[in-house]
Coordinates of C-alpha atoms in Angstrom, one line a residue:
M1 CA -70.7 172.5 106.3
K2 CA -68.7 174.8 108.5
R3 CA -68.8 174.5 112.3
I4 CA -70.8 177.7 113.0
N5 CA -72.2 178.1 116.5
I6 CA -70.6 175.1 118.1
T7 CA -71.7 175.3 121.7
L8 CA -69.7 174.6 124.8
C9 CA -72.2 171.9 125.6
F10 CA -71.2 170.0 122.4
L11 CA -67.5 170.5 123.1
M12 CA -68.0 168.9 126.5
G13 CA -69.1 165.8 124.8
L14 CA -65.8 165.2 123.1
A15 CA -64.0 162.1 124.4
T16 CA -60.8 161.7 126.3
A17 CA -59.2 164.2 128.6
L18 CA -56.3 166.3 127.3
T19 CA -52.9 165.1 128.6
S20 CA -49.6 166.5 127.4
S21 CA -46.2 167.1 128.8
G22 CA -43.3 169.3 128.1
A23 CA -43.0 173.1 127.8
N24 CA -46.2 175.0 127.5
C25 CA -46.7 176.6 124.1
G26 CA -50.3 177.6 124.1
N27 CA -49.4 180.9 122.5
R28 CA -48.7 178.9 119.3
I29 CA -52.3 177.9 119.1
F30 CA -54.3 180.7 120.7
T31 CA -54.7 184.3 119.9
M32 CA -56.9 187.2 120.9
S33 CA -59.0 189.9 119.2
K34 CA -60.0 193.2 120.9
S35 CA -62.4 193.9 118.0
F36 CA -64.2 190.5 118.2
D37 CA -64.5 191.0 122.0
I38 CA -66.2 194.4 121.7
I39 CA -68.5 193.0 119.1
A40 CA -69.3 190.0 121.3
A41 CA -69.8 192.4 124.3
M42 CA -73.2 193.3 123.0
Q43 CA -74.5 189.8 123.4
Y44 CA -72.5 189.4 126.6
F45 CA -73.2 192.8 128.1
D46 CA -74.3 191.2 131.4
K47 CA -70.7 190.1 131.9
I48 CA -69.5 193.7 132.0
K49 CA -72.5 195.8 133.0
D50 CA -71.4 196.1 136.6
V51 CA -67.9 197.4 135.7
A52 CA -67.8 201.0 136.8
R53 CA -67.0 202.5 133.4
F54 CA -69.9 200.7 131.7
Y55 CA -72.5 201.0 134.5
N56 CA -73.9 204.3 133.1
L57 CA -74.9 202.5 129.9
T58 CA -77.4 200.4 131.8
T59 CA -79.4 203.7 132.5
D60 CA -79.0 204.9 128.9
S61 CA -82.4 204.1 127.5
T62 CA -81.3 204.5 123.9
F63 CA -78.3 202.2 124.4
M64 CA -80.4 199.5 126.1
S65 CA -83.1 199.7 123.5
C66 CA -80.6 199.3 120.7
L67 CA -78.8 196.6 122.5
N68 CA -82.0 194.6 123.0
H69 CA -83.0 195.0 119.4
V70 CA -79.6 193.8 118.2
N71 CA -79.5 190.8 120.5
E72 CA -83.0 189.8 119.5
N73 CA -82.0 189.7 115.9
V74 CA -78.4 188.6 115.6
K75 CA -75.8 186.6 117.5
A76 CA -72.2 187.5 118.2
S77 CA -71.1 184.6 115.9
K78 CA -72.8 186.2 112.9
L79 CA -71.5 189.7 113.7
C80 CA -67.9 188.4 114.1
N81 CA -68.2 186.4 110.9
F82 CA -69.5 189.5 109.1
Y83 CA -66.6 191.6 110.5
S84 CA -64.0 188.9 109.5
I85 CA -65.4 188.4 106.0
Y86 CA -65.2 192.1 105.1
G87 CA -61.7 192.6 106.5
G88 CA -62.3 194.5 109.7
D89 CA -59.2 195.3 111.9
K90 CA -59.2 192.7 114.6
N91 CA -57.3 194.6 117.2
N92 CA -58.5 198.2 117.0
T93 CA -61.8 199.2 118.5
D94 CA -61.8 202.7 116.8
S95 CA -61.5 200.9 113.5
C96 CA -64.3 198.5 114.5
V97 CA -66.6 201.5 115.2
A98 CA -65.6 203.1 111.8
F99 CA -66.2 199.8 110.0
F100 CA -69.8 199.4 111.2
N101 CA -70.5 203.1 110.7
N102 CA -69.5 202.8 107.1
I103 CA -71.3 199.6 106.2
K104 CA -73.6 201.2 103.7
Q105 CA -70.7 202.7 101.8
N106 CA -69.1 199.3 101.3
D107 CA -70.1 198.1 97.9
S108 CA -69.2 194.5 98.6
I109 CA -71.6 194.4 101.6
I110 CA -74.4 196.2 99.8
R111 CA -74.2 193.9 96.7
S112 CA -74.5 190.8 98.8
D113 CA -77.7 188.8 98.4
A114 CA -77.2 186.7 101.5
V115 CA -80.1 187.1 103.8
W116 CA -78.0 187.2 107.0
I117 CA -75.8 189.9 105.5
R118 CA -78.8 192.0 104.7
D119 CA -80.2 191.5 108.2
I120 CA -77.0 192.9 109.6
V121 CA -77.1 195.8 107.2
E122 CA -80.6 196.6 108.5
L123 CA -79.3 196.6 112.0
Q124 CA -76.4 198.9 111.2
P125 CA -77.7 202.0 113.1
E126 CA -78.3 200.1 116.3
I127 CA -75.0 198.1 116.1
T128 CA -73.0 201.2 115.5
Y129 CA -74.7 203.0 118.4
C130 CA -73.9 200.2 120.8
I131 CA -70.3 199.6 119.7
S132 CA -69.6 203.3 119.7
A133 CA -71.0 203.7 123.2
L134 CA -69.0 200.8 124.5
N135 CA -65.9 202.2 122.8
S136 CA -66.5 205.7 124.2
A137 CA -66.9 204.2 127.7
G138 CA -63.4 203.0 127.4
Y139 CA -63.7 199.4 126.2
S140 CA -60.3 199.4 124.6
D141 CA -58.6 200.4 127.8
Y142 CA -60.7 198.0 129.8
W143 CA -59.7 195.1 127.5
D144 CA -56.0 196.1 127.6
N145 CA -56.0 196.1 131.4
E146 CA -58.6 193.7 132.5
I147 CA -59.1 191.1 129.8
E148 CA -55.8 190.7 127.9
P149 CA -53.6 190.0 131.0
I150 CA -55.9 187.3 132.2
F151 CA -56.1 185.6 128.8
E152 CA -52.4 185.8 128.3
R153 CA -51.8 184.0 131.6
Q154 CA -54.3 181.3 130.7
I155 CA -52.9 180.9 127.2
N156 CA -49.3 180.7 128.4
A157 CA -50.2 178.2 131.1
Y158 CA -52.1 175.9 128.8
P159 CA -50.3 172.5 128.8
V160 CA -49.4 171.9 125.1
S161 CA -46.0 170.5 124.4
E162 CA -43.9 171.5 121.4
N163 CA -43.5 167.8 120.6
M164 CA -47.3 167.3 120.5
L165 CA -47.8 170.3 118.2
D166 CA -45.0 169.1 115.9
N167 CA -46.6 165.7 115.8
I168 CA -50.0 167.2 114.9
H169 CA -48.6 169.4 112.2
D170 CA -46.4 166.6 110.7
A171 CA -49.5 164.4 110.6
L172 CA -51.6 167.2 109.0
T173 CA -48.9 167.8 106.4
E174 CA -48.5 164.2 105.5
F175 CA -52.3 163.7 105.3
S176 CA -52.9 166.7 103.0
G177 CA -50.8 165.1 100.3
P178 CA -50.3 167.3 97.3
E179 CA -52.5 170.0 98.8
I180 CA -49.9 171.3 101.2
L181 CA -51.5 173.2 104.0
P182 CA -49.9 176.7 104.2
P183 CA -47.7 177.4 107.2
T184 CA -50.3 179.8 108.7
R185 CA -52.4 177.8 111.2
S186 CA -56.1 178.0 111.9
N187 CA -56.4 180.8 114.5
T188 CA -58.2 180.2 117.7
Y189 CA -59.5 183.4 119.2
I190 CA -60.1 183.3 123.0
L191 CA -62.9 185.7 123.6
N192 CA -64.8 186.9 126.7
I193 CA -67.8 184.7 125.8
D194 CA -69.4 181.6 127.3
N195 CA -69.7 179.5 124.1
A196 CA -67.8 178.7 120.9
F197 CA -68.3 179.3 117.2
N198 CA -66.5 179.1 113.9
L199 CA -65.6 181.9 111.5
S200 CA -66.0 181.5 107.7
D201 CA -62.2 181.3 107.2
E202 CA -62.2 178.3 109.6
S203 CA -60.8 180.3 112.4
F204 CA -62.4 179.4 115.7
C205 CA -63.7 181.6 118.5
C206 CA -64.1 180.1 122.0
T207 CA -64.6 180.7 125.7
P208 CA -61.6 180.8 128.0
L209 CA -63.3 177.9 129.8
L210 CA -61.6 175.7 127.2
L211 CA -58.3 176.7 128.8
D212 CA -59.4 175.3 132.2
V213 CA -57.6 172.0 132.7
E214 CA -59.8 171.0 135.6
L215 CA -62.9 171.4 133.4
E216 CA -61.2 169.4 130.7
K217 CA -60.7 166.5 133.2
K218 CA -64.3 166.8 134.5
F219 CA -66.0 166.9 131.1
R220 CA -63.5 164.9 129.1
L221 CA -62.9 167.8 126.8
D222 CA -59.9 167.8 124.4
F223 CA -59.2 171.0 122.6
L224 CA -56.4 169.6 120.5
K225 CA -58.9 167.4 118.7
V226 CA -60.9 170.5 117.9
Y227 CA -57.7 172.1 116.7
I228 CA -57.0 169.3 114.3
H229 CA -60.5 169.4 113.1
E230 CA -60.5 173.1 112.4
N231 CA -57.1 172.9 110.5
L232 CA -58.5 170.1 108.3
H233 CA -61.4 172.3 107.3
R234 CA -58.7 174.3 105.4
L235 CA -58.4 171.5 102.8
S236 CA -60.4 172.2 99.7
V237 CA -63.6 170.5 98.6
S238 CA -64.5 170.7 94.9
K239 CA -67.8 171.6 93.4
E240 CA -67.8 168.1 91.8
L241 CA -67.6 166.5 95.2
M242 CA -70.4 168.7 96.6
R243 CA -72.6 167.7 93.6
K244 CA -71.9 164.0 94.5
L245 CA -73.3 164.7 98.0
D246 CA -76.4 166.4 96.4
E247 CA -77.0 163.3 94.3
L248 CA -76.5 161.1 97.3
M249 CA -79.7 162.6 98.8
A250 CA -81.6 160.0 96.7
D251 CA -80.4 157.4 99.3
D252 CA -83.0 157.2 102.0
F253 CA -80.6 156.3 104.9
Y254 CA -78.2 159.1 103.9
R255 CA -80.9 161.7 103.4
D256 CA -82.6 161.0 106.7
N257 CA -79.4 161.4 108.6
E258 CA -78.2 164.3 106.6
N259 CA -81.4 166.2 107.5
V260 CA -80.7 165.5 111.2
A261 CA -77.1 166.9 110.7
R262 CA -78.4 170.0 108.9
S263 CA -80.9 170.6 111.8
H264 CA -77.7 171.1 113.9
N265 CA -76.1 173.4 111.3
E266 CA -73.8 170.5 110.3
G267 CA -73.8 168.0 107.4
R268 CA -72.5 168.2 103.9
N269 CA -68.7 167.9 103.9
E270 CA -68.5 167.9 107.7
A271 CA -68.3 164.1 107.6
F272 CA -65.0 164.3 105.6
V273 CA -63.4 166.3 108.3
V274 CA -64.7 164.2 111.2
A275 CA -63.3 161.1 109.5
A276 CA -60.0 162.7 108.8
E277 CA -59.7 164.1 112.4
A278 CA -60.4 160.7 113.9
F279 CA -57.8 159.1 111.6
I280 CA -55.1 161.6 112.5
S281 CA -55.9 161.6 116.2
H282 CA -55.8 157.8 116.3
K283 CA -52.6 157.7 114.3
I284 CA -50.8 160.1 116.8
G285 CA -52.2 158.4 119.8
R286 CA -54.9 160.9 120.8
R287 CA -57.8 158.6 120.1
D288 CA -58.1 154.8 120.7
N289 CA -60.6 152.7 118.7
R290 CA -63.3 153.2 121.4
S291 CA -63.0 156.9 121.1
V292 CA -63.2 156.8 117.3
Y293 CA -66.3 154.6 117.5
D294 CA -68.0 156.9 120.1
E295 CA -67.2 159.9 118.0
F296 CA -69.1 158.5 115.0
K297 CA -72.0 157.4 117.2
E298 CA -72.3 160.6 119.2
Y299 CA -71.2 163.5 117.0
V300 CA -74.3 165.4 115.8
D301 CA -76.4 162.5 117.1
G302 CA -74.4 160.0 114.9
S303 CA -75.9 161.5 111.7
L304 CA -72.7 161.9 109.8
V305 CA -73.0 158.4 108.4
L306 CA -70.3 158.9 105.7
A307 CA -67.6 159.5 108.3
P308 CA -67.0 155.8 109.4
I309 CA -67.2 154.7 105.7
I310 CA -64.5 157.2 104.8
Y311 CA -62.5 156.5 108.0
I312 CA -62.0 152.7 107.4
H313 CA -60.9 153.4 103.8
I314 CA -58.4 156.2 104.6
P315 CA -55.5 153.7 104.9
D316 CA -56.0 153.2 101.2
K317 CA -55.5 156.9 100.5
Q318 CA -52.4 157.4 98.4
K319 CA -49.6 159.8 99.4
D320 CA -50.0 161.9 96.3
E321 CA -53.8 162.0 96.7
S322 CA -55.7 164.9 98.2
L323 CA -58.6 164.2 100.6
N324 CA -61.0 165.6 97.9
S325 CA -59.6 163.2 95.2
F326 CA -59.6 160.3 97.6
I327 CA -63.3 160.7 98.4
L328 CA -64.2 161.2 94.8
R329 CA -62.5 157.9 94.2
L330 CA -64.8 156.3 96.8
F331 CA -67.7 157.6 94.9
G332 CA -66.2 156.5 91.6
N333 CA -65.5 152.9 92.7
G334 CA -69.0 152.5 94.2
T335 CA -67.9 152.4 97.8
I336 CA -70.3 155.4 98.3
K337 CA -73.3 155.2 96.2
V338 CA -77.1 155.6 96.3
G339 CA -78.7 152.5 97.8
S340 CA -75.7 151.1 99.6
V341 CA -74.9 153.8 102.3
K342 CA -76.5 151.9 105.1
A343 CA -74.8 148.7 104.3
E344 CA -71.4 150.4 104.0
Y345 CA -72.1 152.3 107.3
D346 CA -73.0 149.1 109.1
R347 CA -69.9 147.3 107.8
A348 CA -67.7 150.2 108.9
M349 CA -69.1 150.3 112.4
R350 CA -68.8 146.5 112.7
Q351 CA -65.2 146.8 111.7
L352 CA -64.6 149.4 114.4
E353 CA -66.4 147.2 117.0
S354 CA -64.2 144.3 116.2
K355 CA -61.1 146.5 116.8
I356 CA -62.5 147.5 120.1
V357 CA -63.0 143.9 121.1
S358 CA -59.5 143.1 120.0
D359 CA -58.1 146.0 122.1
E360 CA -60.0 144.8 125.2
R361 CA -58.7 141.2 125.0

């Protein structure tokens, strides 16, 4: 399952502080979106309400009524996903206003039977009123002059070396096997928000707090591991493999943990990506064995029980084998099967524990 609504609190739980040297090249990882920011400004209106150009909106009863109704029924993450799915211009607030104004003339949107899409369609009048009011108050100019320069400085100062990025992408390319990842990378949008969330195309929206090196040191936060994770989500997962996961729900241990994962909006194929990220990060020296073990124990309350099983077998993955084909092989040879998940999980975790003991000798 995609990483929708990942909170900053979760990200702060990731292990190992970021350390890298060499020339800064954060602009190769991060990007910005004026349109996403104006959409998110509804949920985060308190951040800008005292800015002179927006202050009058606080006394506009219609605006505040619409704003409260929107925020009571939908989060910025859903609205940005909606906007991204249906091809809204990411850097033009006039186009953003027009997009929401014309929702009911968009056949693709109207034909959707997804409940969350229908909920947004129902909110269209209020959403359009709020975004139009923000735009008319000069949000585009405000973003150009007050938001973008700050984000640019933070992005350009973020300490990521060219060498580290090259190592990451070389490892991703090697790992992907025959399923070569396209040269376009997973975009990471820095927005004027206080949390983080995923988009359906596996792009990632996050707070500029992620660019604060001192916070990284304090909370042991490592954005590059998140970056590796999000890029791995671009690897395909077949319907056949998803059916295997459905069948695995007959295993009591797997089912109990999977239900915990789903309660966190995780689960399903998330374990594949967690295992792959841990493997790549360990290979390039960004995780030690303790960090890998802790990731499997702590991520989503340790409920992704397939992750350590997959991880310890990844060295057996063939060069010409996709991640999808490799995991299907684990199902096919009985490594992952109903009735044995707990035993395989315990075996994998014991193997990791033995590596930690060996490291500490």
